[in-house]
Coordinates of C-alpha atoms and ligand atoms in Angstrom, one line a residue:
M1 CA -0.5 16.8 16.6
N2 CA 2.2 14.4 15.0
V3 CA 4.8 13.1 17.1
V4 CA 7.8 10.7 16.5
L5 CA 9.7 9.1 20.2
L6 CA 12.8 8.1 18.9
G7 CA 15.6 6.6 21.2
P8 CA 17.4 3.3 21.8
P9 CA 15.8 0.2 22.6
G10 CA 14.3 -0.1 25.9
A11 CA 14.6 3.5 26.3
G12 CA 11.0 3.5 27.6
K13 CA 9.4 4.9 24.1
G14 CA 6.7 2.2 24.4
T15 CA 6.0 2.9 28.0
Q16 CA 5.9 6.8 27.4
A17 CA 3.6 6.4 24.3
V18 CA 0.9 4.5 25.8
R19 CA 0.7 7.7 28.6
L20 CA 1.2 10.3 26.0
S21 CA -1.1 9.2 23.6
K22 CA -4.2 9.3 26.2
T23 CA -3.3 12.7 27.6
A24 CA -2.9 14.3 23.8
G25 CA -5.6 12.2 22.2
L26 CA -2.9 10.9 19.7
L27 CA -3.2 7.7 17.7
H28 CA -0.1 5.5 19.2
L29 CA 1.4 3.5 16.6
S30 CA 4.0 1.6 17.6
S31 CA 6.2 -0.4 14.5
G32 CA 7.2 -3.4 16.7
D33 CA 3.9 -4.3 18.1
I34 CA 2.3 -4.1 14.6
L35 CA 5.0 -6.2 13.4
R36 CA 4.4 -8.5 16.1
A37 CA 0.8 -8.8 15.7
E38 CA 1.7 -9.5 11.8
R39 CA 4.0 -12.3 13.1
R40 CA 1.1 -13.7 15.3
A41 CA -1.4 -13.5 12.2
E42 CA 1.0 -15.3 10.3
T43 CA 0.7 -12.9 7.3
E44 CA 3.2 -12.8 4.5
L45 CA 4.8 -9.7 5.9
G46 CA 4.7 -11.1 9.3
R47 CA 7.0 -14.4 8.1
K48 CA 9.1 -11.9 6.0
A49 CA 10.1 -9.9 9.1
Q50 CA 10.7 -12.9 11.5
E51 CA 13.9 -13.3 10.7
Y52 CA 15.4 -9.8 11.3
M53 CA 13.4 -9.1 14.4
D54 CA 14.9 -12.5 16.2
S55 CA 18.3 -11.6 15.1
G56 CA 18.0 -7.9 16.6
A57 CA 18.4 -6.6 13.0
L58 CA 16.0 -3.9 11.2
V59 CA 13.5 -4.7 8.9
P60 CA 14.1 -3.7 5.4
D61 CA 12.9 -0.2 4.8
D62 CA 10.5 -0.6 1.8
L63 CA 8.4 -3.5 4.0
I64 CA 8.5 -0.8 7.0
L65 CA 7.4 2.0 5.0
S66 CA 4.6 0.7 3.3
M67 CA 3.3 -0.9 6.5
M68 CA 3.5 2.8 8.3
V69 CA 2.1 4.7 5.8
Q70 CA -1.1 2.3 5.5
H71 CA -1.4 3.0 9.4
I72 CA -0.7 6.6 9.1
G73 CA -3.3 6.8 6.5
R74 CA -6.0 5.2 8.8
E75 CA -9.1 7.9 9.6
E76 CA -8.1 7.6 13.5
A77 CA -4.8 9.1 12.4
K78 CA -6.4 12.1 11.1
N79 CA -6.6 13.7 14.4
G80 CA -3.1 13.1 15.2
F81 CA -0.2 10.3 15.8
L82 CA 2.4 9.4 18.1
L83 CA 5.0 7.4 16.1
D84 CA 7.1 4.6 18.3
G85 CA 9.9 2.8 17.0
F86 CA 9.3 4.4 13.5
P87 CA 11.3 6.1 11.4
R88 CA 14.5 4.2 12.5
T89 CA 16.7 5.1 9.5
V90 CA 17.1 8.3 7.3
A91 CA 15.7 6.3 4.3
Q92 CA 12.6 5.8 6.4
A93 CA 12.5 9.6 7.7
Q94 CA 12.6 10.8 4.2
G95 CA 9.8 8.6 3.3
L96 CA 7.6 9.6 5.9
D97 CA 8.4 13.2 4.8
V98 CA 7.4 12.7 1.4
R99 CA 4.3 10.9 2.3
L100 CA 3.0 13.5 4.6
A101 CA 4.0 16.7 2.7
K102 CA 1.7 14.7 -0.2
E103 CA -1.6 15.1 2.4
N104 CA -0.5 18.9 3.4
R105 CA 0.7 17.2 6.9
K106 CA 4.2 17.1 8.8
L107 CA 5.5 15.9 11.8
D108 CA 5.4 18.4 14.6
A109 CA 8.0 17.2 17.3
V110 CA 10.4 14.2 17.3
V111 CA 10.8 13.5 21.1
C112 CA 14.2 11.9 21.6
I113 CA 14.6 9.9 24.5
E114 CA 18.5 9.6 25.7
I115 CA 19.8 6.6 27.6
D116 CA 23.1 4.9 27.8
D117 CA 23.4 1.5 26.9
A118 CA 24.2 0.0 30.4
T119 CA 20.7 1.3 31.8
V120 CA 19.0 -0.3 28.3
S121 CA 20.6 -3.7 29.2
K122 CA 19.1 -3.5 32.6
R123 CA 15.7 -2.5 31.3
L124 CA 15.2 -5.0 28.7
T125 CA 16.5 -8.0 30.9
G126 CA 13.8 -7.4 33.3
R127 CA 11.0 -6.4 31.0
W128 CA 7.6 -8.3 30.6
S129 CA 5.3 -7.6 28.3
C130 CA 1.7 -8.6 27.4
P131 CA 1.3 -10.3 23.8
N132 CA -2.4 -9.6 24.1
C133 CA -2.5 -5.7 24.6
A134 CA 1.5 -4.8 24.4
R135 CA 1.4 -3.6 27.8
V136 CA 4.9 -3.5 29.2
F137 CA 6.1 -4.2 32.8
H138 CA 9.4 -4.2 34.5
E139 CA 10.0 -6.9 37.4
E140 CA 11.7 -4.2 39.5
F141 CA 10.7 -0.7 38.2
S142 CA 7.3 -1.0 37.4
P143 CA 6.1 -4.6 37.9
P144 CA 2.2 -5.9 37.9
K145 CA -0.1 -5.7 40.6
A146 CA 0.0 -9.5 40.3
A147 CA 2.9 -11.4 39.4
G148 CA 3.1 -12.5 35.7
V149 CA -0.5 -11.4 34.7
C150 CA -1.1 -8.2 32.9
D151 CA -3.2 -5.6 34.8
A152 CA -4.9 -4.1 32.1
C153 CA -6.5 -7.3 30.3
G154 CA -5.5 -10.2 32.6
Q155 CA -3.8 -12.0 30.6
P156 CA -0.2 -13.9 31.2
L157 CA 2.9 -11.8 30.5
S158 CA 5.7 -13.0 28.4
R159 CA 9.4 -12.0 27.8
R160 CA 10.3 -11.4 24.1
N161 CA 12.6 -13.3 22.7
D162 CA 14.7 -10.1 21.4
D163 CA 15.3 -9.3 24.6
E164 CA 18.1 -12.0 25.1
P165 CA 21.6 -10.3 26.1
A166 CA 23.0 -11.3 22.9
V167 CA 20.2 -9.9 20.6
V168 CA 20.1 -6.3 22.6
A169 CA 23.6 -5.9 21.8
E170 CA 23.0 -6.7 18.4
R171 CA 20.0 -4.0 18.5
L172 CA 22.1 -1.5 20.2
R173 CA 24.8 -2.1 17.3
H174 CA 22.3 -1.3 14.6
Y175 CA 20.5 1.7 16.9
H176 CA 24.0 3.4 16.9
E177 CA 24.7 2.5 13.2
L178 CA 21.3 3.1 11.7
T179 CA 18.7 4.9 14.0
K180 CA 21.2 7.5 15.6
P181 CA 21.7 9.8 12.5
L182 CA 17.9 11.0 13.0
V183 CA 19.2 12.9 15.9
A184 CA 21.0 15.3 13.2
Y185 CA 18.3 14.8 10.6
Y186 CA 15.7 16.4 12.9
R187 CA 17.8 18.6 14.3
D188 CA 18.4 20.0 11.1
E189 CA 14.6 20.3 10.7
G190 CA 14.3 22.2 13.9
I191 CA 11.7 19.9 15.7
L192 CA 14.3 17.6 17.9
R193 CA 13.2 17.8 21.3
P194 CA 15.9 15.9 23.6
V195 CA 14.6 14.6 27.2
S196 CA 16.9 12.5 29.4
G197 CA 15.2 9.0 29.9
R198 CA 17.4 8.2 33.5
G199 CA 14.6 9.2 35.6
S200 CA 11.1 7.3 36.9
V201 CA 8.4 6.8 34.3
D202 CA 6.4 9.6 35.8
E203 CA 9.8 11.8 36.0
V204 CA 10.5 11.4 32.1
F205 CA 6.8 11.6 31.4
E206 CA 6.8 15.2 33.0
A207 CA 10.2 15.8 31.1
I208 CA 8.5 15.0 27.8
R209 CA 5.5 17.1 28.3
K210 CA 7.5 20.3 29.3
A211 CA 10.1 19.6 26.2
C212 CA 6.8 19.6 24.0
P213 CA 4.2 21.7 24.9
G214 CA 0.7 19.8 23.4
L215 CA 1.7 16.7 24.7
Ligands
LIG1 P1 10.3 -2.5 18.9 O1 9.6 -3.1 19.3 O2 10.2 -1.0 18.2 O3 11.7 -2.4 20.1 P2 12.7 -1.4 20.3 O4 12.5 0.0 19.7 O5 14.0 -1.9 20.3 O6 12.2 -0.7 21.9 P3 11.5 -1.6 22.8 O7 10.1 -2.1 22.9 O8 12.7 -2.4 22.9 O9 11.7 -0.4 24.3 P4 10.9 0.7 24.4 O10 11.7 2.1 24.1 O11 9.8 1.1 23.8 O12 11.0 0.7 25.9 P5 9.8 0.1 26.7 O13 9.0 1.0 27.1 O14 9.4 -1.5 26.5 O15 10.9 -3.3 17.6 C1 11.7 -4.6 17.7 C2 12.2 -4.9 16.1 O16 11.1 -4.7 15.4 C3 13.3 -4.1 15.9 O17 14.6 -4.7 16.5 C4 13.3 -4.4 14.4 O18 13.7 -6.0 14.1 C5 11.9 -4.5 14.1 N1 11.2 -2.8 14.0 C6 10.4 -2.4 14.6 N2 10.3 -1.2 13.9 C7 11.3 -1.0 13.0 C8 11.5 0.0 11.8 N3 10.8 1.2 12.0 N4 12.4 -0.4 10.9 C9 12.8 -1.5 11.2 N5 12.9 -2.3 11.8 C10 11.8 -2.3 12.7 O19 10.6 0.1 28.3 C11 11.7 -1.0 28.4 C12 11.6 -1.5 29.8 O20 12.0 -0.9 30.9 C13 10.1 -2.1 30.3 O21 10.3 -3.2 31.1 C14 9.7 -0.8 31.1 O22 8.7 -1.0 32.0 C15 11.1 -0.2 31.7 N6 11.1 1.3 31.8 C16 10.8 2.3 30.8 N7 10.5 3.6 31.6 C17 11.4 3.2 32.6 C18 11.8 4.2 33.4 N8 11.9 5.6 33.1 N9 12.4 3.6 34.7 C19 12.9 2.3 34.7 N10 12.3 1.4 34.1 C20 11.5 1.9 32.7

């Protein structure tokens, strides 16, 4: 099964993707996590992406498409993948469709986690992430067992630079302008599965599985 998790920044895509990829046995591919790993490794792609990410803008489509196509082509993705944060523009979605069609593959479902901007801001200002294994926590809604330490790998947690309120506002602006048109794009393809992101992590998880049998 090949699935996309769509939704605004802070909707809970990463949180849900970690759980869903385990239960459904899919390869979790987060474009944001891959870009942050490229930055840590100081690759050319990481350096090119840095300025866009820090300002809350989208990284250019050509860079993202070639990066994600490479990961979707990995052997571990052959049994199914769960895309988180990609595609994010109509051009990326079209590029993905073309690439999958060439390999006789296709997307089976696009789960759109719906949430309002005020909730997004609250979630992102309280988020802590693990720079080592990319697990995410929230100081109020899903705190780590020991303050400031990742439950999964024991590394110190940190805040993301792009969770500053001014950058969050910019990310939301780009979401509404460039990413939201994908809702209509995938509705037209007949594979959109809208889900409310307002409940607890467990409630949203169950809602996604109900909307998308097989996950
Ligand atoms: P990326 O890392 O993809 O950021 P994002 O899409 O903005 O998503 P987030 O990671 O901020 O949020 P999320 O939906 O995963 O929420 P999370 O589960 O963490 O991208 C970063 C940047 O990279 C972009 O701005 C862009 O520059 C670039 N980029 C990436 N992909 C690109 C692309 N395709 N094209 C161009 N540029 C690209 O949850 C958030 C918080 O809420 C956490 O603290 C969590 O614990 C908490 N939480 C989650 N669910 C719940 C719940 N149900 N109730 C209460 N709290 C919850």
